[in-house]
Amino acid sequence: MYRIGQGFDLHRLVEGRALILGGVKINHTKGLLGHSDADVLIHAIIDSLLGALCLGDIGQHFPDTDARYKDANSVELLRVVLALVEKEGYKIVNIDATIQAQEPKLMPHIIAIRENLSKNMSIGLKQISVKAKTYEKQDSIGKGEAIAVYCNALLMKSNV
Ligand code: MG
């Protein structure tokens, strides 16, 4: 009746790109590099949902070799995966994500990110937790060269 899933993603932080997390544009001097809009948070959420459904990963569903996904809005990709959750007969119990970023400071943006995800995923604010941590200035994340996200999702059968 319950299915748990885990997701992880990392993107490089570079100049000349917009920083988008959970569908929210965040003012910063750098943004995430990727074939799509590189929304690392939504990508980790998608992988946690696909993992819970045992349906592979984001790269299988939206290959970065496919021109259709060039600069893709990750919110649209998330909608496709939410439709899969429903088609498989499940609903989201809750999602818990941790963003690892040395910069920018994300605390002021967490509520806007959760509200945007709640709205786009048609789930309550209490069903979507987003946390942010620095990397204590260690490794590439700590040097401000990348942002990573870990995410867990719990699904339950929708007909019970
Ligand atoms: Mg990604």
mmCIF file of C-alpha atoms and ligand atoms in Angstrom:
data_model
loop_
_atom_site.group_PDB
_atom_site.id
_atom_site.type_symbol
_atom_site.label_atom_id
_atom_site.label_comp_id
_atom_site.label_asym_id
_atom_site.label_seq_id
_atom_site.Cartn_x
_atom_site.Cartn_y
_atom_site.Cartn_z
ATOM 1 C CA MET A 1 0.000 0.000 0.000
ATOM 2 C CA TYR A 2 2.994 2.309 0.630
ATOM 3 C CA ARG A 3 5.967 2.969 -1.673
ATOM 4 C CA ILE A 4 9.067 4.931 -0.691
ATOM 5 C CA GLY A 5 11.446 6.553 -3.165
ATOM 6 C CA GLN A 6 14.772 8.325 -3.056
ATOM 7 C CA GLY A 7 16.110 10.966 -5.426
ATOM 8 C CA PHE A 8 19.419 12.754 -5.842
ATOM 9 C CA ASP A 9 20.698 15.340 -8.291
ATOM 10 C CA LEU A 10 23.609 17.747 -8.666
ATOM 11 C CA HIS A 11 24.221 20.561 -11.143
ATOM 12 C CA ARG A 12 27.192 22.860 -11.643
ATOM 13 C CA LEU A 13 26.742 26.504 -10.635
ATOM 14 C CA VAL A 14 28.023 28.820 -13.391
ATOM 15 C CA GLU A 15 27.800 32.426 -14.522
ATOM 16 C CA GLY A 16 25.322 33.427 -17.228
ATOM 17 C CA ARG A 17 22.516 31.087 -16.169
ATOM 18 C CA ALA A 18 19.341 31.666 -14.163
ATOM 19 C CA LEU A 19 19.069 29.955 -10.771
ATOM 20 C CA ILE A 20 15.741 28.122 -10.564
ATOM 21 C CA LEU A 21 14.860 25.962 -7.572
ATOM 22 C CA GLY A 22 11.462 24.323 -7.240
ATOM 23 C CA GLY A 23 10.228 26.454 -10.148
ATOM 24 C CA VAL A 24 11.167 29.680 -8.334
ATOM 25 C CA LYS A 25 13.697 32.051 -9.903
ATOM 26 C CA ILE A 26 16.223 33.142 -7.286
ATOM 27 C CA ASN A 27 18.342 36.253 -7.645
ATOM 28 C CA HIS A 28 21.995 35.249 -7.740
ATOM 29 C CA THR A 29 25.105 35.994 -9.766
ATOM 30 C CA LYS A 30 25.232 32.375 -10.986
ATOM 31 C CA GLY A 31 22.780 29.712 -12.105
ATOM 32 C CA LEU A 32 22.712 25.975 -12.668
ATOM 33 C CA LEU A 33 24.092 24.476 -15.861
ATOM 34 C CA GLY A 34 22.054 21.833 -17.667
ATOM 35 C CA HIS A 35 20.240 20.770 -20.810
ATOM 36 C CA SER A 36 16.886 21.748 -19.280
ATOM 37 C CA ASP A 37 16.398 24.702 -16.910
ATOM 38 C CA ALA A 38 18.580 22.624 -14.522
ATOM 39 C CA ASP A 39 16.109 22.838 -11.630
ATOM 40 C CA VAL A 40 18.059 20.463 -9.410
ATOM 41 C CA LEU A 41 15.330 20.377 -6.735
ATOM 42 C CA ILE A 42 12.574 19.328 -9.125
ATOM 43 C CA HIS A 43 14.900 16.782 -10.735
ATOM 44 C CA ALA A 44 15.529 15.137 -7.347
ATOM 45 C CA ILE A 45 11.785 15.184 -6.585
ATOM 46 C CA ILE A 46 11.078 13.543 -9.967
ATOM 47 C CA ASP A 47 13.647 10.811 -9.271
ATOM 48 C CA SER A 48 12.166 10.150 -5.823
ATOM 49 C CA LEU A 49 8.689 9.742 -7.372
ATOM 50 C CA LEU A 50 9.962 7.511 -10.194
ATOM 51 C CA GLY A 51 11.937 5.503 -7.633
ATOM 52 C CA ALA A 52 8.837 4.965 -5.505
ATOM 53 C CA LEU A 53 6.987 3.735 -8.616
ATOM 54 C CA CYS A 54 9.968 1.577 -9.670
ATOM 55 C CA LEU A 55 9.826 3.300 -13.069
ATOM 56 C CA GLY A 56 13.457 4.131 -13.712
ATOM 57 C CA ASP A 57 14.915 7.620 -13.542
ATOM 58 C CA ILE A 58 14.620 11.092 -15.040
ATOM 59 C CA GLY A 59 17.269 10.399 -17.686
ATOM 60 C CA GLN A 60 15.201 7.518 -19.094
ATOM 61 C CA HIS A 61 11.996 9.551 -19.232
ATOM 62 C CA PHE A 62 13.495 12.851 -20.436
ATOM 63 C CA PRO A 63 16.862 12.131 -22.137
ATOM 64 C CA ASP A 64 19.235 15.095 -22.338
ATOM 65 C CA THR A 65 20.039 14.007 -25.902
ATOM 66 C CA ASP A 66 16.448 14.854 -26.878
ATOM 67 C CA ALA A 67 16.071 18.370 -28.319
ATOM 68 C CA ARG A 68 12.516 18.520 -26.903
ATOM 69 C CA TYR A 69 13.993 18.932 -23.419
ATOM 70 C CA LYS A 70 16.465 21.688 -24.304
ATOM 71 C CA ASP A 71 15.793 24.494 -21.791
ATOM 72 C CA ALA A 72 12.715 22.533 -20.660
ATOM 73 C CA ASN A 73 10.705 23.956 -17.785
ATOM 74 C CA SER A 74 11.169 21.286 -15.098
ATOM 75 C CA VAL A 75 7.707 22.058 -13.679
ATOM 76 C CA GLU A 76 6.319 20.631 -16.948
ATOM 77 C CA LEU A 77 8.439 17.475 -16.536
ATOM 78 C CA LEU A 78 7.184 17.154 -12.968
ATOM 79 C CA ARG A 79 3.580 17.330 -14.233
ATOM 80 C CA VAL A 80 4.257 14.390 -16.564
ATOM 81 C CA VAL A 81 5.599 12.359 -13.630
ATOM 82 C CA LEU A 82 2.668 13.333 -11.373
ATOM 83 C CA ALA A 83 0.365 11.979 -14.083
ATOM 84 C CA LEU A 84 2.338 8.717 -13.904
ATOM 85 C CA VAL A 85 1.859 8.590 -10.116
ATOM 86 C CA GLU A 86 -1.888 8.893 -10.658
ATOM 87 C CA LYS A 87 -1.932 6.403 -13.544
ATOM 88 C CA GLU A 88 -0.145 3.832 -11.354
ATOM 89 C CA GLY A 89 -2.854 4.301 -8.714
ATOM 90 C CA TYR A 90 -0.857 6.216 -6.101
ATOM 91 C CA LYS A 91 -0.981 9.560 -4.336
ATOM 92 C CA ILE A 92 1.721 11.490 -2.521
ATOM 93 C CA VAL A 93 1.801 11.181 1.275
ATOM 94 C CA ASN A 94 4.762 13.534 1.710
ATOM 95 C CA ILE A 95 8.035 14.685 0.229
ATOM 96 C CA ASP A 96 11.154 15.749 2.117
ATOM 97 C CA ALA A 97 14.047 17.379 0.267
ATOM 98 C CA THR A 98 17.396 18.763 1.405
ATOM 99 C CA ILE A 99 19.223 21.297 -0.772
ATOM 100 C CA GLN A 100 22.986 21.480 -0.301
ATOM 101 C CA ALA A 101 24.220 24.909 -1.369
ATOM 102 C CA GLN A 102 26.984 27.110 -0.029
ATOM 103 C CA GLU A 103 25.496 30.091 -1.837
ATOM 104 C CA PRO A 104 23.151 31.870 -2.148
ATOM 105 C CA LYS A 105 21.479 31.767 1.258
ATOM 106 C CA LEU A 106 18.259 29.870 0.616
ATOM 107 C CA MET A 107 16.433 30.264 3.914
ATOM 108 C CA PRO A 108 14.589 33.433 2.731
ATOM 109 C CA HIS A 109 13.296 31.519 -0.331
ATOM 110 C CA ILE A 110 12.163 28.260 1.277
ATOM 111 C CA ILE A 111 8.552 29.278 1.856
ATOM 112 C CA ALA A 112 8.128 30.563 -1.723
ATOM 113 C CA ILE A 113 9.629 27.315 -3.051
ATOM 114 C CA ARG A 114 7.338 25.146 -0.897
ATOM 115 C CA GLU A 115 4.286 27.208 -1.856
ATOM 116 C CA ASN A 116 5.114 26.952 -5.552
ATOM 117 C CA LEU A 117 5.646 23.182 -5.354
ATOM 118 C CA SER A 118 2.492 22.726 -3.283
ATOM 119 C CA LYS A 119 0.480 24.615 -5.923
ATOM 120 C CA ASN A 120 2.039 22.866 -8.926
ATOM 121 C CA MET A 121 1.816 19.399 -7.362
ATOM 122 C CA SER A 122 -1.705 19.878 -5.958
ATOM 123 C CA ILE A 123 -0.585 18.818 -2.471
ATOM 124 C CA GLY A 124 -0.722 20.634 0.860
ATOM 125 C CA LEU A 125 2.103 22.780 2.189
ATOM 126 C CA LYS A 126 2.573 20.255 5.012
ATOM 127 C CA GLN A 127 3.198 17.529 2.419
ATOM 128 C CA ILE A 128 6.231 19.223 0.900
ATOM 129 C CA SER A 129 9.240 19.866 3.110
ATOM 130 C CA VAL A 130 12.292 21.655 1.703
ATOM 131 C CA LYS A 131 15.382 22.192 3.830
ATOM 132 C CA ALA A 132 18.650 23.921 2.986
ATOM 133 C CA LYS A 133 22.158 23.349 4.293
ATOM 134 C CA THR A 134 25.551 24.779 3.443
ATOM 135 C CA TYR A 135 28.478 22.429 2.857
ATOM 136 C CA GLU A 136 30.771 23.979 5.459
ATOM 137 C CA LYS A 137 32.895 25.323 2.576
ATOM 138 C CA GLN A 138 34.065 21.784 1.723
ATOM 139 C CA ASP A 139 34.333 20.181 -1.704
ATOM 140 C CA SER A 140 32.741 21.578 -4.882
ATOM 141 C CA ILE A 141 29.420 22.404 -3.221
ATOM 142 C CA GLY A 142 31.185 24.207 -0.396
ATOM 143 C CA LYS A 143 33.221 26.220 -2.911
ATOM 144 C CA GLY A 144 30.003 27.404 -4.572
ATOM 145 C CA GLU A 145 30.636 25.387 -7.739
ATOM 146 C CA ALA A 146 27.580 23.123 -7.521
ATOM 147 C CA ILE A 147 24.237 22.592 -5.823
ATOM 148 C CA ALA A 148 22.943 19.143 -4.894
ATOM 149 C CA VAL A 149 19.609 17.877 -3.597
ATOM 150 C CA TYR A 150 18.566 14.714 -1.768
ATOM 151 C CA CYS A 151 14.878 13.873 -1.700
ATOM 152 C CA ASN A 152 12.572 11.209 -0.264
ATOM 153 C CA ALA A 153 8.997 10.631 -1.359
ATOM 154 C CA LEU A 154 6.322 8.477 0.244
ATOM 155 C CA LEU A 155 3.366 7.345 -1.878
ATOM 156 C CA MET A 156 0.279 5.406 -0.909
ATOM 157 C CA LYS A 157 -2.399 3.598 -2.926
ATOM 158 C CA SER A 158 -5.045 6.137 -3.804
ATOM 159 C CA ASN A 159 -7.981 3.713 -3.532
ATOM 160 C CA VAL A 160 -7.649 3.010 0.228
HETATM 161 MG MG MG B 1 19.321 17.245 -13.224
#
